[in-house]
Amino acid sequence: MSWTTILLVAAGAYGFKALGLLGLGDRKLPAAAERVLALVPAALLAALVAVDTFSAGRSLVLDARAAGVAAGGTAALLRAPFPVVVAVAALVAAGIRQLVG
Amino acid sequence: MLGAAVGVFGVAFGVLATTSGLSVAQACAMSVLVFTGASQFLAVRVVADGGVPAAAIAGALLLAARNGVYGMAMSRVVRGSHGRRMIAAQLVIDESTAMAAAQDDPAARERAFWATGLAVFVFWNAGTIAGAVLGRGIGDPAALGLDAAFPAGFVALLLPHLRTRPGRVAAGIGGTAALALVPFVPAGVPILVASLATLVGLRRPT
């Protein structure tokens, strides 16, 4: 990642925070706008999970990652703490690669 | 308690960043200057997947926009000089806003905002440094299963957003649309197009 990208993200992120705190002040957005903004993490995180699990470059693939993410996701559904979720996913994916590869 | 949890996410970000090609200095600069976790994770992943910088920047800023809404809510909470409020702006994030909003009187709200914001800032950055250095020592992330660990970690972050029906619909459409587009558009673009799924929020809750 280039420094330019990092600095542009930093400037934009601070810009939103400052615009709210210093610029717009205490007012309400239209309710529909608040509902749409509240859904951004759901839509983008789901897209990130899907792309990071099932794609390699421009191809859709089904490999050890899918099993790892399924195992980690199950741990998360069972309310396992974050480090456990991540470790379960890594172990399952690495284990399958050991067995198959 | 909150600090420890934030520290763990910071370590995860540091490892992700340096195993995705960022230098330790770049990982640390992001956590100090951007200081909003989801945007940082998304930008690093989009670039690592081969996405164009514009897609990484646009995706990160879509996620950062909610901090503007938090800032409006906090504009009455944070008082003092302009300089003090400019520093406070950097600390406007999920955690500081939620903790401040949970207090009853104005003084306690402002105390909670600063205490939470500063604690998260310290733990997030300390975790990032540790994780970035750790990640530097990892030769092949796939051999350790890290390429599965990161999306699984994002699942953990996603689950709280699936408690509501609009959240589940937006996630379902966003995830499906992104995958469907992968073969046809440059990397990074599928995730941006998935953000259109948030428009289901235009429907009034019934």
CSV table of C-alpha atoms in Angstrom, one decimal:
chain,number,residue,atom,x,y,z
A,1,MET,CA,0.0,0.0,0.0
A,2,SER,CA,1.3,3.4,-0.9
A,3,TRP,CA,1.8,6.3,1.6
A,4,THR,CA,-0.5,8.4,-0.5
A,5,THR,CA,-3.3,5.9,0.0
A,6,ILE,CA,-2.7,5.8,3.7
A,7,LEU,CA,-2.7,9.6,4.0
A,8,LEU,CA,-5.9,10.0,1.9
A,9,VAL,CA,-7.7,7.4,4.0
A,10,ALA,CA,-6.4,9.2,7.2
A,11,ALA,CA,-7.5,12.6,5.9
A,12,GLY,CA,-10.9,11.4,4.9
A,13,ALA,CA,-11.5,9.5,8.1
A,14,TYR,CA,-10.6,12.6,10.2
A,15,GLY,CA,-12.7,14.7,7.9
A,16,PHE,CA,-15.8,12.8,8.7
A,17,LYS,CA,-15.1,12.9,12.5
A,18,ALA,CA,-14.4,16.6,12.5
A,19,LEU,CA,-17.3,17.4,10.2
A,20,GLY,CA,-19.7,15.8,12.7
A,21,LEU,CA,-18.1,17.1,15.9
A,22,LEU,CA,-17.0,20.6,14.8
A,23,GLY,CA,-18.9,21.3,11.6
A,24,LEU,CA,-22.5,20.1,11.6
A,25,GLY,CA,-23.0,20.2,15.4
A,26,ASP,CA,-25.9,18.6,17.2
A,27,ARG,CA,-28.5,18.0,14.6
A,28,LYS,CA,-30.3,14.9,13.3
A,29,LEU,CA,-29.9,13.3,9.9
A,30,PRO,CA,-33.0,12.2,8.1
A,31,ALA,CA,-34.1,8.9,9.7
A,32,ALA,CA,-33.7,7.0,6.3
A,33,ALA,CA,-30.1,8.3,6.0
A,34,GLU,CA,-29.3,7.0,9.5
A,35,ARG,CA,-30.8,3.6,8.7
A,36,VAL,CA,-28.7,3.4,5.5
A,37,LEU,CA,-25.5,4.4,7.2
A,38,ALA,CA,-26.1,1.9,10.0
A,39,LEU,CA,-26.1,-0.9,7.4
A,40,VAL,CA,-22.7,-0.1,5.9
A,41,PRO,CA,-20.7,-2.4,8.2
A,42,ALA,CA,-23.2,-5.3,7.6
A,43,ALA,CA,-23.0,-5.0,3.8
A,44,LEU,CA,-19.2,-4.3,3.5
A,45,LEU,CA,-18.1,-6.9,6.1
A,46,ALA,CA,-20.2,-9.6,4.5
A,47,ALA,CA,-18.7,-8.7,1.1
A,48,LEU,CA,-15.2,-8.8,2.5
A,49,VAL,CA,-15.8,-12.2,4.1
A,50,ALA,CA,-17.2,-13.6,0.9
A,51,VAL,CA,-14.4,-12.3,-1.3
A,52,ASP,CA,-11.6,-13.2,1.1
A,53,THR,CA,-13.0,-16.7,1.5
A,54,PHE,CA,-14.1,-17.7,-2.0
A,55,SER,CA,-11.9,-15.8,-4.5
A,56,ALA,CA,-8.4,-15.8,-5.7
A,57,GLY,CA,-7.7,-12.9,-8.1
A,58,ARG,CA,-10.7,-13.0,-10.5
A,59,SER,CA,-11.6,-16.6,-10.0
A,60,LEU,CA,-14.1,-18.1,-7.5
A,61,VAL,CA,-12.5,-21.0,-5.7
A,62,LEU,CA,-13.4,-23.5,-3.0
A,63,ASP,CA,-10.3,-24.4,-0.9
A,64,ALA,CA,-9.1,-24.9,2.6
A,65,ARG,CA,-10.0,-21.4,3.5
A,66,ALA,CA,-13.7,-22.1,3.3
A,67,ALA,CA,-13.4,-24.9,5.8
A,68,GLY,CA,-11.3,-22.7,8.1
A,69,VAL,CA,-13.8,-19.8,7.9
A,70,ALA,CA,-16.8,-22.2,8.5
A,71,ALA,CA,-15.1,-23.6,11.6
A,72,GLY,CA,-14.1,-20.1,12.9
A,73,GLY,CA,-17.6,-18.8,12.1
A,74,THR,CA,-19.2,-21.6,14.0
A,75,ALA,CA,-16.9,-20.8,17.0
A,76,ALA,CA,-18.0,-17.2,16.7
A,77,LEU,CA,-21.7,-18.2,16.6
A,78,LEU,CA,-21.1,-20.2,19.8
A,79,ARG,CA,-19.8,-16.9,21.4
A,80,ALA,CA,-16.1,-18.0,21.5
A,81,PRO,CA,-13.8,-15.1,22.2
A,82,PHE,CA,-12.1,-13.4,19.1
A,83,PRO,CA,-8.6,-15.0,19.6
A,84,VAL,CA,-10.3,-18.5,19.7
A,85,VAL,CA,-12.3,-17.8,16.5
A,86,VAL,CA,-9.2,-16.8,14.6
A,87,ALA,CA,-7.1,-19.7,16.0
A,88,VAL,CA,-9.7,-22.3,15.1
A,89,ALA,CA,-10.0,-21.0,11.5
A,90,ALA,CA,-6.2,-20.9,11.1
A,91,LEU,CA,-5.7,-24.4,12.5
A,92,VAL,CA,-8.4,-26.0,10.4
A,93,ALA,CA,-7.2,-24.4,7.2
A,94,ALA,CA,-3.5,-25.2,7.9
A,95,GLY,CA,-4.4,-28.7,8.9
A,96,ILE,CA,-6.3,-29.4,5.7
A,97,ARG,CA,-3.4,-28.1,3.7
A,98,GLN,CA,-1.0,-30.4,5.6
A,99,LEU,CA,-3.3,-33.4,4.9
A,100,VAL,CA,-4.0,-32.7,1.3
A,101,GLY,CA,-0.9,-30.9,0.1
B,1,MET,CA,-11.6,-5.2,29.8
B,2,LEU,CA,-12.5,-3.1,26.8
B,3,GLY,CA,-8.8,-2.2,26.5
B,4,ALA,CA,-7.7,-5.8,26.4
B,5,ALA,CA,-10.2,-6.6,23.7
B,6,VAL,CA,-9.1,-3.6,21.6
B,7,GLY,CA,-5.5,-4.7,22.1
B,8,VAL,CA,-6.2,-8.1,20.6
B,9,PHE,CA,-7.9,-6.5,17.5
B,10,GLY,CA,-4.9,-4.2,17.3
B,11,VAL,CA,-2.5,-7.2,17.2
B,12,ALA,CA,-4.8,-8.8,14.5
B,13,PHE,CA,-4.6,-5.6,12.4
B,14,GLY,CA,-0.8,-5.3,12.8
B,15,VAL,CA,-0.3,-9.0,11.6
B,16,LEU,CA,-2.8,-8.5,8.8
B,17,ALA,CA,-1.1,-5.3,7.6
B,18,THR,CA,2.5,-6.6,7.5
B,19,THR,CA,1.5,-10.0,6.1
B,20,SER,CA,-0.4,-8.0,3.4
B,21,GLY,CA,2.6,-6.1,2.3
B,22,LEU,CA,2.6,-2.9,4.5
B,23,SER,CA,5.8,-1.9,6.4
B,24,VAL,CA,5.7,-1.7,10.2
B,25,ALA,CA,5.8,2.1,9.9
B,26,GLN,CA,2.8,2.1,7.6
B,27,ALA,CA,0.8,-0.2,9.8
B,28,CYS,CA,1.5,2.0,12.8
B,29,ALA,CA,0.8,5.2,10.8
B,30,MET,CA,-2.6,3.9,9.9
B,31,SER,CA,-3.6,3.1,13.5
B,32,VAL,CA,-2.5,6.5,14.7
B,33,LEU,CA,-3.8,8.6,11.8
B,34,VAL,CA,-6.8,6.7,10.5
B,35,PHE,CA,-7.8,5.3,13.9
B,36,THR,CA,-11.1,3.6,12.9
B,37,GLY,CA,-10.7,-0.2,12.8
B,38,ALA,CA,-13.1,-1.4,10.2
B,39,SER,CA,-11.8,1.1,7.6
B,40,GLN,CA,-8.2,0.1,8.3
B,41,PHE,CA,-9.0,-3.7,7.9
B,42,LEU,CA,-10.9,-3.1,4.6
B,43,ALA,CA,-8.3,-0.8,3.0
B,44,VAL,CA,-5.5,-3.3,3.7
B,45,ARG,CA,-7.5,-6.3,2.4
B,46,VAL,CA,-8.6,-4.5,-0.8
B,47,VAL,CA,-5.1,-3.6,-1.6
B,48,ALA,CA,-3.8,-7.0,-0.7
B,49,ASP,CA,-6.4,-8.6,-3.0
B,50,GLY,CA,-4.9,-6.5,-5.9
B,51,GLY,CA,-7.6,-3.8,-5.8
B,52,VAL,CA,-6.9,-0.3,-7.1
B,53,PRO,CA,-6.1,2.3,-4.4
B,54,ALA,CA,-9.2,4.3,-5.3
B,55,ALA,CA,-11.4,1.2,-4.4
B,56,ALA,CA,-9.5,0.8,-1.1
B,57,ILE,CA,-9.9,4.5,-0.2
B,58,ALA,CA,-13.6,4.7,-1.2
B,59,GLY,CA,-14.4,1.5,0.8
B,60,ALA,CA,-12.6,2.7,3.8
B,61,LEU,CA,-14.3,6.1,3.7
B,62,LEU,CA,-17.8,4.5,3.3
B,63,LEU,CA,-17.1,2.7,6.6
B,64,ALA,CA,-15.7,5.9,8.2
B,65,ALA,CA,-18.8,7.9,7.3
B,66,ARG,CA,-20.7,6.7,10.4
B,67,ASN,CA,-18.1,8.5,12.6
B,68,GLY,CA,-19.5,11.7,11.2
B,69,VAL,CA,-22.9,10.7,12.7
B,70,TYR,CA,-21.2,9.9,16.0
B,71,GLY,CA,-19.4,13.3,15.8
B,72,MET,CA,-22.8,15.1,15.6
B,73,ALA,CA,-24.0,13.2,18.7
B,74,MET,CA,-20.8,14.1,20.6
B,75,SER,CA,-20.7,17.7,19.6
B,76,ARG,CA,-22.6,18.7,22.7
B,77,VAL,CA,-20.7,16.3,24.9
B,78,VAL,CA,-17.2,17.6,24.2
B,79,ARG,CA,-16.6,21.1,25.5
B,80,GLY,CA,-13.6,23.4,25.7
B,81,SER,CA,-11.3,25.2,23.3
B,82,HIS,CA,-11.3,24.7,19.5
B,83,GLY,CA,-7.9,23.0,19.8
B,84,ARG,CA,-9.2,20.6,22.4
B,85,ARG,CA,-12.2,19.7,20.3
B,86,MET,CA,-10.0,19.1,17.2
B,87,ILE,CA,-8.1,16.5,19.3
B,88,ALA,CA,-11.3,15.1,20.5
B,89,ALA,CA,-12.5,14.6,16.9
B,90,GLN,CA,-9.8,12.0,16.3
B,91,LEU,CA,-11.2,10.0,19.2
B,92,VAL,CA,-14.8,9.9,17.8
B,93,ILE,CA,-15.3,6.1,17.3
B,94,ASP,CA,-17.8,3.4,18.1
B,95,GLU,CA,-16.5,2.7,21.6
B,96,SER,CA,-16.1,6.3,22.9
B,97,THR,CA,-19.5,7.3,21.5
B,98,ALA,CA,-21.3,4.3,23.0
B,99,MET,CA,-19.7,4.8,26.5
B,100,ALA,CA,-20.4,8.5,26.5
B,101,ALA,CA,-24.0,8.0,25.5
B,102,ALA,CA,-24.5,5.5,28.3
B,103,GLN,CA,-23.9,8.1,31.0
B,104,ASP,CA,-26.6,10.2,32.7
B,105,ASP,CA,-25.1,13.6,33.3
B,106,PRO,CA,-23.1,15.9,31.0
B,107,ALA,CA,-19.9,15.8,33.1
B,108,ALA,CA,-19.9,12.0,33.2
B,109,ARG,CA,-20.5,11.8,29.5
B,110,GLU,CA,-17.5,14.0,28.7
B,111,ARG,CA,-15.3,12.0,31.2
B,112,ALA,CA,-16.4,8.7,29.6
B,113,PHE,CA,-15.8,10.0,26.1
B,114,TRP,CA,-12.2,11.1,26.8
B,115,ALA,CA,-11.4,8.1,29.1
B,116,THR,CA,-12.7,5.5,26.5
B,117,GLY,CA,-11.3,7.3,23.5
B,118,LEU,CA,-7.8,7.6,25.0
B,119,ALA,CA,-7.8,4.1,26.4
B,120,VAL,CA,-8.8,2.6,23.0
B,121,PHE,CA,-6.2,4.8,21.2
B,122,VAL,CA,-3.4,3.5,23.5
B,123,PHE,CA,-4.4,-0.2,23.3
B,124,TRP,CA,-5.2,-0.1,19.6
B,125,ASN,CA,-1.8,1.4,18.8
B,126,ALA,CA,0.2,-0.8,21.2
B,127,GLY,CA,-1.5,-3.9,19.7
B,128,THR,CA,-0.7,-2.7,16.2
B,129,ILE,CA,3.0,-2.3,16.9
B,130,ALA,CA,3.2,-5.8,18.5
B,131,GLY,CA,1.2,-7.4,15.7
B,132,ALA,CA,3.1,-5.6,12.9
B,133,VAL,CA,6.5,-6.7,14.3
B,134,LEU,CA,5.1,-10.3,14.8
B,135,GLY,CA,3.7,-10.3,11.2
B,136,ARG,CA,7.1,-9.4,9.8
B,137,GLY,CA,8.5,-12.7,11.1
B,138,ILE,CA,5.8,-14.8,9.3
B,139,GLY,CA,7.2,-16.2,6.1
B,140,ASP,CA,4.1,-17.8,4.5
B,141,PRO,CA,0.8,-16.6,5.9
B,142,ALA,CA,-1.1,-19.4,4.1
B,143,ALA,CA,0.9,-22.2,5.7
B,144,LEU,CA,-0.3,-20.9,9.1
B,145,GLY,CA,-3.9,-20.7,7.8
B,146,LEU,CA,-3.9,-16.9,8.3
B,147,ASP,CA,-5.7,-16.5,5.0
B,148,ALA,CA,-8.6,-18.3,6.7
B,149,ALA,CA,-8.1,-16.6,10.1
B,150,PHE,CA,-8.7,-13.1,8.7
B,151,PRO,CA,-12.1,-13.7,7.1
B,152,ALA,CA,-13.1,-15.7,10.2
B,153,GLY,CA,-12.2,-12.7,12.3
B,154,PHE,CA,-14.4,-10.5,10.0
B,155,VAL,CA,-17.3,-13.0,10.6
B,156,ALA,CA,-16.9,-12.3,14.3
B,157,LEU,CA,-17.1,-8.6,13.6
B,158,LEU,CA,-20.1,-9.1,11.3
B,159,LEU,CA,-22.2,-11.2,13.6
B,160,PRO,CA,-23.5,-8.3,15.9
B,161,HIS,CA,-24.7,-6.5,12.7
B,162,LEU,CA,-26.9,-9.6,11.8
B,163,ARG,CA,-29.1,-9.2,14.9
B,164,THR,CA,-31.6,-7.1,12.9
B,165,ARG,CA,-33.5,-8.1,9.8
B,166,PRO,CA,-32.3,-5.2,7.7
B,167,GLY,CA,-28.8,-6.1,8.8
B,168,ARG,CA,-29.2,-9.7,7.6
B,169,VAL,CA,-30.7,-8.6,4.3
B,170,ALA,CA,-28.0,-6.1,3.6
B,171,ALA,CA,-25.3,-8.7,4.5
B,172,GLY,CA,-26.9,-11.3,2.3
B,173,ILE,CA,-27.2,-9.1,-0.7
B,174,GLY,CA,-23.8,-7.5,-0.2
B,175,GLY,CA,-22.0,-10.8,0.2
B,176,THR,CA,-23.8,-12.4,-2.8
B,177,ALA,CA,-23.4,-9.4,-5.1
B,178,ALA,CA,-19.7,-9.1,-4.3
B,179,LEU,CA,-19.0,-12.8,-5.1
B,180,ALA,CA,-21.1,-12.6,-8.3
B,181,LEU,CA,-19.0,-9.7,-9.5
B,182,VAL,CA,-15.5,-11.1,-8.7
B,183,PRO,CA,-15.0,-12.6,-12.2
B,184,PHE,CA,-16.1,-9.6,-14.1
B,185,VAL,CA,-14.7,-6.4,-12.5
B,186,PRO,CA,-11.3,-5.3,-11.1
B,187,ALA,CA,-10.5,-6.4,-7.5
B,188,GLY,CA,-11.9,-4.0,-4.9
B,189,VAL,CA,-14.9,-3.0,-7.0
B,190,PRO,CA,-17.1,-5.9,-5.9
B,191,ILE,CA,-16.9,-4.7,-2.3
B,192,LEU,CA,-17.8,-1.1,-3.3
B,193,VAL,CA,-20.8,-2.3,-5.3
B,194,ALA,CA,-21.9,-4.4,-2.3
B,195,SER,CA,-22.3,-1.1,-0.4
B,196,LEU,CA,-25.5,-0.5,-2.5
B,197,ALA,CA,-27.1,-3.2,-0.4
B,198,THR,CA,-27.3,-0.6,2.4
B,199,LEU,CA,-30.2,1.0,0.4
B,200,VAL,CA,-32.5,-1.6,1.9
B,201,GLY,CA,-32.3,0.8,4.8
B,202,LEU,CA,-34.5,3.2,2.8
B,203,ARG,CA,-37.5,1.0,3.6
B,204,ARG,CA,-39.3,2.1,6.7
B,205,PRO,CA,-39.1,-0.5,9.5
B,206,THR,CA,-42.4,-2.2,9.8
